[in-house]
XYZ file of C-alpha atoms in Angstrom:
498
model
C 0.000 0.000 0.000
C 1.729 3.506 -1.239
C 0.283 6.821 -0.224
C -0.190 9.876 -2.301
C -0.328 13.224 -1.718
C -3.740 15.953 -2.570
C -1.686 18.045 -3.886
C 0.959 16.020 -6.208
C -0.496 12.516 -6.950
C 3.263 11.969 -8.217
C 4.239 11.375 -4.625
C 4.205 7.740 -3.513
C 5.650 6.984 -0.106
C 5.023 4.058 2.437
C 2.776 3.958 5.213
C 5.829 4.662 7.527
C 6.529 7.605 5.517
C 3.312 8.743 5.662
C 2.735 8.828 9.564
C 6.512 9.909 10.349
C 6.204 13.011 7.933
C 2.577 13.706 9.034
C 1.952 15.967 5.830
C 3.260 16.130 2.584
C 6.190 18.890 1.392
C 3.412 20.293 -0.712
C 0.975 21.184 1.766
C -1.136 18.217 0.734
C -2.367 15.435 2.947
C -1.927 11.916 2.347
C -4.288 9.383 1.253
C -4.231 5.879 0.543
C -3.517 5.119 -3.178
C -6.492 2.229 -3.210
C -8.859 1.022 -0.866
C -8.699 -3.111 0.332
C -12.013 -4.849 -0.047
C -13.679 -6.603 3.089
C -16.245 -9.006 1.725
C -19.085 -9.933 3.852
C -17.624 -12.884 4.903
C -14.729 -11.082 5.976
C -16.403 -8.949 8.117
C -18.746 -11.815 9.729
C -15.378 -13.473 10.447
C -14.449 -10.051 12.377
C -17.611 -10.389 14.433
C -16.223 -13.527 16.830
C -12.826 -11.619 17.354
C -11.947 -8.518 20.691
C -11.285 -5.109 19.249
C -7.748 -5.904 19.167
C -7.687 -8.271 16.470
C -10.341 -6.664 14.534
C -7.714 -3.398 14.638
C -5.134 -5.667 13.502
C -7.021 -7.226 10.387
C -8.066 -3.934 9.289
C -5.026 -1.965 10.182
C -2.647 -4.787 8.664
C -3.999 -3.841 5.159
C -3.065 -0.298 5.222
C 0.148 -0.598 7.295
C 1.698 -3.074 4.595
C 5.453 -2.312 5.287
C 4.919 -3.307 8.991
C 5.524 -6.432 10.064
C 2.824 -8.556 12.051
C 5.234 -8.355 14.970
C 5.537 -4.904 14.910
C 1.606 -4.346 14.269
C 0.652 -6.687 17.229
C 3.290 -4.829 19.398
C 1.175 -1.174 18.380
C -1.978 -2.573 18.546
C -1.699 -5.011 21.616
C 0.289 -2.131 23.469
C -2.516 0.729 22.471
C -5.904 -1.425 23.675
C -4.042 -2.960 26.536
C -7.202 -3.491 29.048
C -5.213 -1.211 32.212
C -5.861 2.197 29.297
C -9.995 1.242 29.099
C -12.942 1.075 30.635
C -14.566 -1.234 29.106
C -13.218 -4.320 27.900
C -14.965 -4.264 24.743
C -12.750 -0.721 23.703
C -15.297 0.543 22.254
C -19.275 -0.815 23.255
C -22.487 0.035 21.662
C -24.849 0.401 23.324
C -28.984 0.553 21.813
C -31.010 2.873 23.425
C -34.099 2.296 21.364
C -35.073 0.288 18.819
C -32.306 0.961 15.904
C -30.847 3.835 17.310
C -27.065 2.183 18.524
C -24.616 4.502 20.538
C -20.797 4.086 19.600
C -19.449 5.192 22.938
C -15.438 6.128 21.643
C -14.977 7.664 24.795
C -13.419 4.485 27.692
C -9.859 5.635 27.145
C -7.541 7.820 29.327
C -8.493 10.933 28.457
C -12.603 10.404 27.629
C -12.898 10.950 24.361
C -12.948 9.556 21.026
C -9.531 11.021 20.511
C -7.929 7.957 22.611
C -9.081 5.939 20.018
C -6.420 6.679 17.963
C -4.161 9.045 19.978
C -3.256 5.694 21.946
C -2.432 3.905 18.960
C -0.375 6.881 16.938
C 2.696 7.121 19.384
C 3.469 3.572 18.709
C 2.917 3.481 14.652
C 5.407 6.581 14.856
C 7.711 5.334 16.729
C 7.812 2.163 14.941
C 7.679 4.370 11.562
C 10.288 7.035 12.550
C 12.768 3.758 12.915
C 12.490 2.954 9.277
C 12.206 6.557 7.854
C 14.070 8.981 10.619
C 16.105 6.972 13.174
C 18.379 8.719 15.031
C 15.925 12.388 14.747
C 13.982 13.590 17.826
C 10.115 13.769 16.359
C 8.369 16.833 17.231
C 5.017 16.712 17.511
C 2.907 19.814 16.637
C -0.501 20.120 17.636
C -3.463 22.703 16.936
C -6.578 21.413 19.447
C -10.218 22.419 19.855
C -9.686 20.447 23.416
C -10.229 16.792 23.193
C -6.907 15.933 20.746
C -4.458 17.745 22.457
C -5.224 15.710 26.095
C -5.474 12.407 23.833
C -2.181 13.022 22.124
C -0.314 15.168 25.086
C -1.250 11.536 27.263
C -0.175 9.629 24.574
C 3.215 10.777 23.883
C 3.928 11.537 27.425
C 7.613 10.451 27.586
C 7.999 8.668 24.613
C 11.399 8.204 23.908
C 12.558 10.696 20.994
C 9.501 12.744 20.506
C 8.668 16.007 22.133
C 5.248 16.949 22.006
C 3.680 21.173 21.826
C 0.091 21.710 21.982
C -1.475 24.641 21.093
C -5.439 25.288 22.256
C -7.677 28.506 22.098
C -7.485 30.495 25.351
C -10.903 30.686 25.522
C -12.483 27.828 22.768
C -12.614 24.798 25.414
C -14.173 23.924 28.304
C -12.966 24.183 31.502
C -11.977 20.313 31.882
C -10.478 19.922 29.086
C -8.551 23.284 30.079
C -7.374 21.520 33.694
C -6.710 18.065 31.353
C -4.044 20.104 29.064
C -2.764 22.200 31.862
C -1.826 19.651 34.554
C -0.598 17.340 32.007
C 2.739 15.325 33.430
C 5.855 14.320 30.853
C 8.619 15.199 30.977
C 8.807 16.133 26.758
C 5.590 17.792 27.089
C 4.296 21.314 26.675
C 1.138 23.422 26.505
C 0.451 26.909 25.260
C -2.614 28.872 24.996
C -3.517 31.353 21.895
C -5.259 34.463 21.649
C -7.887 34.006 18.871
C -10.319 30.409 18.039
C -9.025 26.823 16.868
C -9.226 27.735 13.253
C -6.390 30.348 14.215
C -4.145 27.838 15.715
C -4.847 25.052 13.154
C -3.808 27.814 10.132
C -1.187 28.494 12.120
C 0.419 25.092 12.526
C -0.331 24.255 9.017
C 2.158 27.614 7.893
C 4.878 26.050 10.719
C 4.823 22.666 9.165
C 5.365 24.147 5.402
C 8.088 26.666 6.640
C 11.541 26.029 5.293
C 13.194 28.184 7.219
C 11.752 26.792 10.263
C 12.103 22.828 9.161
C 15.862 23.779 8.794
C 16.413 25.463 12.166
C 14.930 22.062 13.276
C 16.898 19.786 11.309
C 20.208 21.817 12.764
C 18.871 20.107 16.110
C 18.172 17.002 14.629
C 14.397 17.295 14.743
C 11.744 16.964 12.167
C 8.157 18.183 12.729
C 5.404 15.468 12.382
C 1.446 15.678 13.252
C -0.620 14.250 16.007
C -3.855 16.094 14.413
C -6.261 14.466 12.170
C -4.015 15.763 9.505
C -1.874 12.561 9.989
C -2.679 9.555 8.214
C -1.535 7.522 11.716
C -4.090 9.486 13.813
C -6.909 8.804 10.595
C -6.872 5.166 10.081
C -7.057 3.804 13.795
C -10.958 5.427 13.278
C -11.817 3.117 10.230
C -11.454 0.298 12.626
C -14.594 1.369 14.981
C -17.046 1.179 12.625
C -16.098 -2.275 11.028
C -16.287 -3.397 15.156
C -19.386 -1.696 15.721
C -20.933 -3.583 12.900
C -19.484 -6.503 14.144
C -21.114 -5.763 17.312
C -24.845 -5.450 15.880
C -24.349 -8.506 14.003
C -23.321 -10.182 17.544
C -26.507 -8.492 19.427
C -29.076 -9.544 16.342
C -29.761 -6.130 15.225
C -28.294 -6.867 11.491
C -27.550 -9.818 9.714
C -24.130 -9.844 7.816
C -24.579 -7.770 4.505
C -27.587 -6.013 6.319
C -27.153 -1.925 5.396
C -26.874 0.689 8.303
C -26.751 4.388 8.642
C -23.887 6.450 10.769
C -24.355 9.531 12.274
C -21.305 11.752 13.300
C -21.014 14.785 15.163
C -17.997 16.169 13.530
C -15.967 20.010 13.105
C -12.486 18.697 11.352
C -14.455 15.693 9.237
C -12.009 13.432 10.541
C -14.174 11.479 12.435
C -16.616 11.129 9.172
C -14.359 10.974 6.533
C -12.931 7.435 8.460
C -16.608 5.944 7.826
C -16.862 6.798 4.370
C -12.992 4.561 3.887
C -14.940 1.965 5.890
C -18.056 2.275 3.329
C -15.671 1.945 0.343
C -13.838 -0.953 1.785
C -16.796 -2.867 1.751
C -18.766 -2.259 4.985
C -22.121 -2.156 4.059
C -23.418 1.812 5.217
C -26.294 3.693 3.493
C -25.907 7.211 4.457
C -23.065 9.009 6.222
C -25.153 12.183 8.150
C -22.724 14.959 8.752
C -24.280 16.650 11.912
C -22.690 19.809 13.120
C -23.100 22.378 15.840
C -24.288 25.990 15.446
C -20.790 26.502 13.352
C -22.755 24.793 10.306
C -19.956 25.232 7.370
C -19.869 21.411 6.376
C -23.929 21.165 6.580
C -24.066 23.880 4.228
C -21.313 22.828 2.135
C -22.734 19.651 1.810
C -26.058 20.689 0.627
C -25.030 23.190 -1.437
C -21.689 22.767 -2.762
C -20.491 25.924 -1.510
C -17.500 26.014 1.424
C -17.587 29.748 2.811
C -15.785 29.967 6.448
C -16.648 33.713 5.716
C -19.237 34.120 8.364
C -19.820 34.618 12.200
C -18.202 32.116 14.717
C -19.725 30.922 17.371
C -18.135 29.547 20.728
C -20.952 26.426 21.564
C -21.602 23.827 24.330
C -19.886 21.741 21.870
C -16.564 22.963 21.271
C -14.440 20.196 19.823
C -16.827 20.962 16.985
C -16.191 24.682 17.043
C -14.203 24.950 13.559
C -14.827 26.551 10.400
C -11.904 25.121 8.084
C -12.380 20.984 7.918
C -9.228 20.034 7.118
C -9.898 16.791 6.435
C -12.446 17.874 3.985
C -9.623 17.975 1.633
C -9.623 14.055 1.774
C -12.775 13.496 0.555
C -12.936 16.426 -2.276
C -9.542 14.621 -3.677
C -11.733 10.815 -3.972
C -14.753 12.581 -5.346
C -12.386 14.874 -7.930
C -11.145 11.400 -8.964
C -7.462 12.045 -8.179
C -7.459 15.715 -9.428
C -4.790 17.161 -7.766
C -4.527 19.999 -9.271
C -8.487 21.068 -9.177
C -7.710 19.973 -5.169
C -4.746 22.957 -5.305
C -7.142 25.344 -6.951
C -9.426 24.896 -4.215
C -7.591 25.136 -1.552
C -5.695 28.306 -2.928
C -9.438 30.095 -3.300
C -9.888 28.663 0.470
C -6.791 30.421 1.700
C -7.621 33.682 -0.843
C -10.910 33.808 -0.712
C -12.145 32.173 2.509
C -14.628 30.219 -0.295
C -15.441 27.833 -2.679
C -17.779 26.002 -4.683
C -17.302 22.547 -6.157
C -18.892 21.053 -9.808
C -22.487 19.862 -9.342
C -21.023 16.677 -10.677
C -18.824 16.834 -7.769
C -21.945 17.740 -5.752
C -24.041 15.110 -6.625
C -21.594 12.244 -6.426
C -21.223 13.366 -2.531
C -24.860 13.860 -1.913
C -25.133 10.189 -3.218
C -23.866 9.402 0.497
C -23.576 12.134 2.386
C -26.417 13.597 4.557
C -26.571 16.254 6.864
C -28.020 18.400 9.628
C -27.064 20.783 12.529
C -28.691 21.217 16.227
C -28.684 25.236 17.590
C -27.160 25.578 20.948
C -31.014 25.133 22.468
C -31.671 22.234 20.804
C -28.557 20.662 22.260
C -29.693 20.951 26.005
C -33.581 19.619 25.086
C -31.645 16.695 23.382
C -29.376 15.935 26.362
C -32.145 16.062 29.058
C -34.821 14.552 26.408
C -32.541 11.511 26.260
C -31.974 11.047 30.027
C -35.445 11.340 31.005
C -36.418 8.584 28.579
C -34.120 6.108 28.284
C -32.005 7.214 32.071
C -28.835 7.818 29.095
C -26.584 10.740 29.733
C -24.653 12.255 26.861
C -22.487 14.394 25.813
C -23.229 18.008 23.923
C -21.490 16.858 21.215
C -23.140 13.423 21.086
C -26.631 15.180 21.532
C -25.893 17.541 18.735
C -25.628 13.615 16.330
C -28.802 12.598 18.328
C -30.599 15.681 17.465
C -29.761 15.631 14.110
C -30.380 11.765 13.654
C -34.048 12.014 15.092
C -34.467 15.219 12.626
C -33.087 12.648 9.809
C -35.554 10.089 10.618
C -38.366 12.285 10.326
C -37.549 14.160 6.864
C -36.590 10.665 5.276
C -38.301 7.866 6.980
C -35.001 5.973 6.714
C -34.826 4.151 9.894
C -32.819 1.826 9.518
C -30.283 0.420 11.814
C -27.904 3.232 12.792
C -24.708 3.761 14.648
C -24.765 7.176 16.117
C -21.155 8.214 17.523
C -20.730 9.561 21.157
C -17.229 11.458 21.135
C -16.930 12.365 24.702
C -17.769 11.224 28.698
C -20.558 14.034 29.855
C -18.308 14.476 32.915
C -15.653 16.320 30.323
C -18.783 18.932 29.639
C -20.152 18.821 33.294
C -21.407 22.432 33.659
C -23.052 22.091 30.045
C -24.481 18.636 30.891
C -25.953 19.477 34.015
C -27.208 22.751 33.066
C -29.826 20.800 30.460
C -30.240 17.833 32.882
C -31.533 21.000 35.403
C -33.478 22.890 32.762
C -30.856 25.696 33.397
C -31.570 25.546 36.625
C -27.846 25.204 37.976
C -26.439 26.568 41.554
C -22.754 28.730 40.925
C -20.369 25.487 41.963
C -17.058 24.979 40.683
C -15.706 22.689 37.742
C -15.597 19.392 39.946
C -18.694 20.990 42.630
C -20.650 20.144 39.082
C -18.828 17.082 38.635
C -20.084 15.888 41.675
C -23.487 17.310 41.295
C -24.459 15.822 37.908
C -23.246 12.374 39.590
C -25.606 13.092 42.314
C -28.476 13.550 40.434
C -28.045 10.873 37.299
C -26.205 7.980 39.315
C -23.768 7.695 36.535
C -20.227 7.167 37.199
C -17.698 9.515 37.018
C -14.990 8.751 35.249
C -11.953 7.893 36.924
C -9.418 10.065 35.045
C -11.608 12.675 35.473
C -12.114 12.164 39.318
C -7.686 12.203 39.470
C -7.643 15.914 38.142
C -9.022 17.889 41.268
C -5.653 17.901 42.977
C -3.554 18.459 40.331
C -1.446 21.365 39.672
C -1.133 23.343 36.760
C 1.595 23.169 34.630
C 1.242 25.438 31.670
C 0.092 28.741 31.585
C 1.569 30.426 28.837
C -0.938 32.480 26.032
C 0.602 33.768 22.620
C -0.860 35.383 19.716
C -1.084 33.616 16.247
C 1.668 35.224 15.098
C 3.919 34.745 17.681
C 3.560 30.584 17.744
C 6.608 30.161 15.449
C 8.442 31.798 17.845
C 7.308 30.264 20.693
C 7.964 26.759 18.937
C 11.389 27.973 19.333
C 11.025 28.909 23.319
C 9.253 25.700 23.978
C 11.994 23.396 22.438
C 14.405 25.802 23.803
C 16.389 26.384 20.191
């Protein structure tokens, strides 16, 4: 399996390549040169094996220059039972009739993130050996809050890799704030930035393309790579959910191999999405993918009209791992449809970085409207959705995975199409306390601090609080350093101390 790049389908490198390098020298990102094909006996094989060896049969085909030593040593050492939960990695749980929950969140740092933040320090480290041995990987990360905790806990004192995470001062919420903060590792570090995640994602992106700065690195012996969605390493982990959540229905009775589904994902960087749609053209058998997105609506409305315009007002939401108004990932997806255009993929991304806009072929349009759906919940609907769902059914979620109910039950209604459906829930509640407990109350919530609402929403829903969230009250805080977008280069060089 060779990767290629966006933005120069003339680039072919390995898989190694791919996750050491994190993004290609052109600004592109890389994606897989073909898809494997899981037949349906395939996947009913999957359905009698743990997550682990589900990751490794679908991970094995994509990661074809490692050896099935060195995959079982990632995979087994990523899922290890002492990092989860729940021994089943990632459970689904129904809630009523064909709606299934995908709960991603049983890992370190609650939320989806661990899925494949636990993984991606071990494919690196394994691919920086065969590609880079001997240079100290830095890791460079823009975060809306939930990937910079997943990767800062992954990396945490990996040998040869220093890890800098950069979040929006004021774009997360206040535990994923203390999760970043208090963070121990001894090659880690945390900076704030004045401005929203779009800021400090732009900004990364220039850092990683900067010659003068790759140069200064490679003086040191360093070379930057990615633990953001940008990375093909943090990507592909996420294919594997969806195959085990099939698997998982076909174990409970609710399909029968073959049998279609839907999947609904709340998503901001269309990581998350994009990973089902590989899984759909590998062979798993999913209808619809339904994009649902938060009150920052710029991939509903690209989707249904063909027009990407990240000119317009940004909001700061309940939901803000979802608070983003340049996909990244989109880029992925527009590349497959284009049919390997690069250079129609440079063209658009140019008028994305000139213009702030847009607007695809309605050939282009109509081939992704042939799977993709979408929706998006307001920041009221979000609250009705979250206490709607625990009064009925006694099951607490997440803003973000209430903004995916929301817009699954809005789905159902304007299509009929109720088929079996695996709705993704990104994060524990206890990461969004004051937000959770606030719609649980009707609004109705006494002033208490961060872990005073911790405590309170355990109170009053009897659901268990999470015991890496529970192990933050007493810690201190590490990192308090804020910088402006244009100062982040610089402070790259402060934080690595070059």
């Amino acid at each position: 399996m060779l990767y290629t790049s966006t933005r120069d389908n003339s680039v072919k490198v390995t898989a190694s390549q791919t996750i050491a390098q994190g993004i290609s020298t052109d600004g592109g990102l890389f994606v897989p040169c073909s898809f494997p094909k899981f037949s349906v006996e395939k996947i009913s094989s999957m359905a009698s094996m743990d997550y682990i060896n589900r990751a490794k049969t679908v991970l094995k085909e994509f990661l074809t220059d490692f050896t099935d030593e060195e995959l079982d040593y990632c995979v087994s050492g990523a899922y290890s039972a002492d990092k989860f939960s729940s021994d089943k990695i990632a459970p689904t749980v129904n809630i009523d009739g064909n709606k299934n929950i995908l709960e991603l969140w049983h890992g370190p740092t609650c939320a989806f993130k661990d899925m494949a933040l636990q993984l991606l320090p071990y494919l690196m480290t394994v691919s920086a050996k065969k590609t880079a041995d001997g240079k100290t990987i830095v890791i460079l990360v823009a975060t809306s809050g939930d990937t910079g905790k997943a990767a800062l806990e992954g990396f945490k004192d990996v040998k040869n890799t220093k890890i800098l995470v950069f979040y929006p001062v004021d774009g997360v919420s206040p535990m994923q704030k203390l999760q970043m903060t208090t963070q121990d590792g001894e090659n880690v570090v945390v900076c704030a930035i004045e401005g929203n995640f779009d800021d400090a994602q732009s900004a990364v992106k220039s850092i990683f393309t900067n010659d003068e700065i790759k140069a200064r690195l490679a003086d040191k012996n360093m070379m930057f790579s990615s633990a953001n969605s940008i990375n093909w390493g943090r990507l592909v982990p996420q294919i594997v959910y969806y195959f085990s959540a099939y698997c998982d229905l076909i174990n409970n009775g609710s399909v029968k191999p073959g049998d279609v589904i839907n999947v609904v994902v709340p998503t901001g960087n269309f990581g998350n999405i994009l990973a089902a749609y590989y899984a759909k053209h590998m062979g798993l058998p999913i209808k619809a993918l339904v994009c649902a997105s938060n009150s920052n609506n710029v991939l509903t409305d690209f989707l249904k009209t063909g027009t990407y315009n990240k000119n317009r007002d940004f909001y700061t939401t309940s939901s803000p791992s979802m608070d983003i108004l340049i996909s990244s990932n989109l880029e992925r997806l527009l590349y497959h449809i284009a049919g390997s255009d690069d250079n129609l993929i440079k063209d658009l991304m140019n008028r994305l970085a000139k213009d702030g806009e847009y607007t695809v072929s309605n050939d282009m349009l109509a081939k992704i409207q042939e799977e993709f759906d979408a929706g998006f919940s307001s920041e009221s609907s979000v609250d009705e959705t979250v206490k709607y769902h625990f009064d009925k059914y006694k099951y607490l979620c997440d803003t973000h995975t209430a903004v995916a109910l929301k817009v699954y039950d809005e789905y159902v209604k304007r299509t009929g199409d109720d088929i079996p459906t695996v709705i993704d829930s990104t994060a524990s509640p206890y990461k969004f306390s004051a937000s959770v407990l606030s719609a649980v109350r009707d609004g109705n919530v006494p002033e208490l601090d961060e872990f005073s609402m911790v405590d309170e929403l355990n109170k009053i829903t009897n659901t268990q609080v999470p015991a890496p969230i529970a192990s933050l009250k007493d810690k201190p805080v590490r990192f308090k350093d804020v910088c402006v977008r244009e100062d982040m280069s610089d402070m790259v060089f402060k934080l690595l101390n070059i």
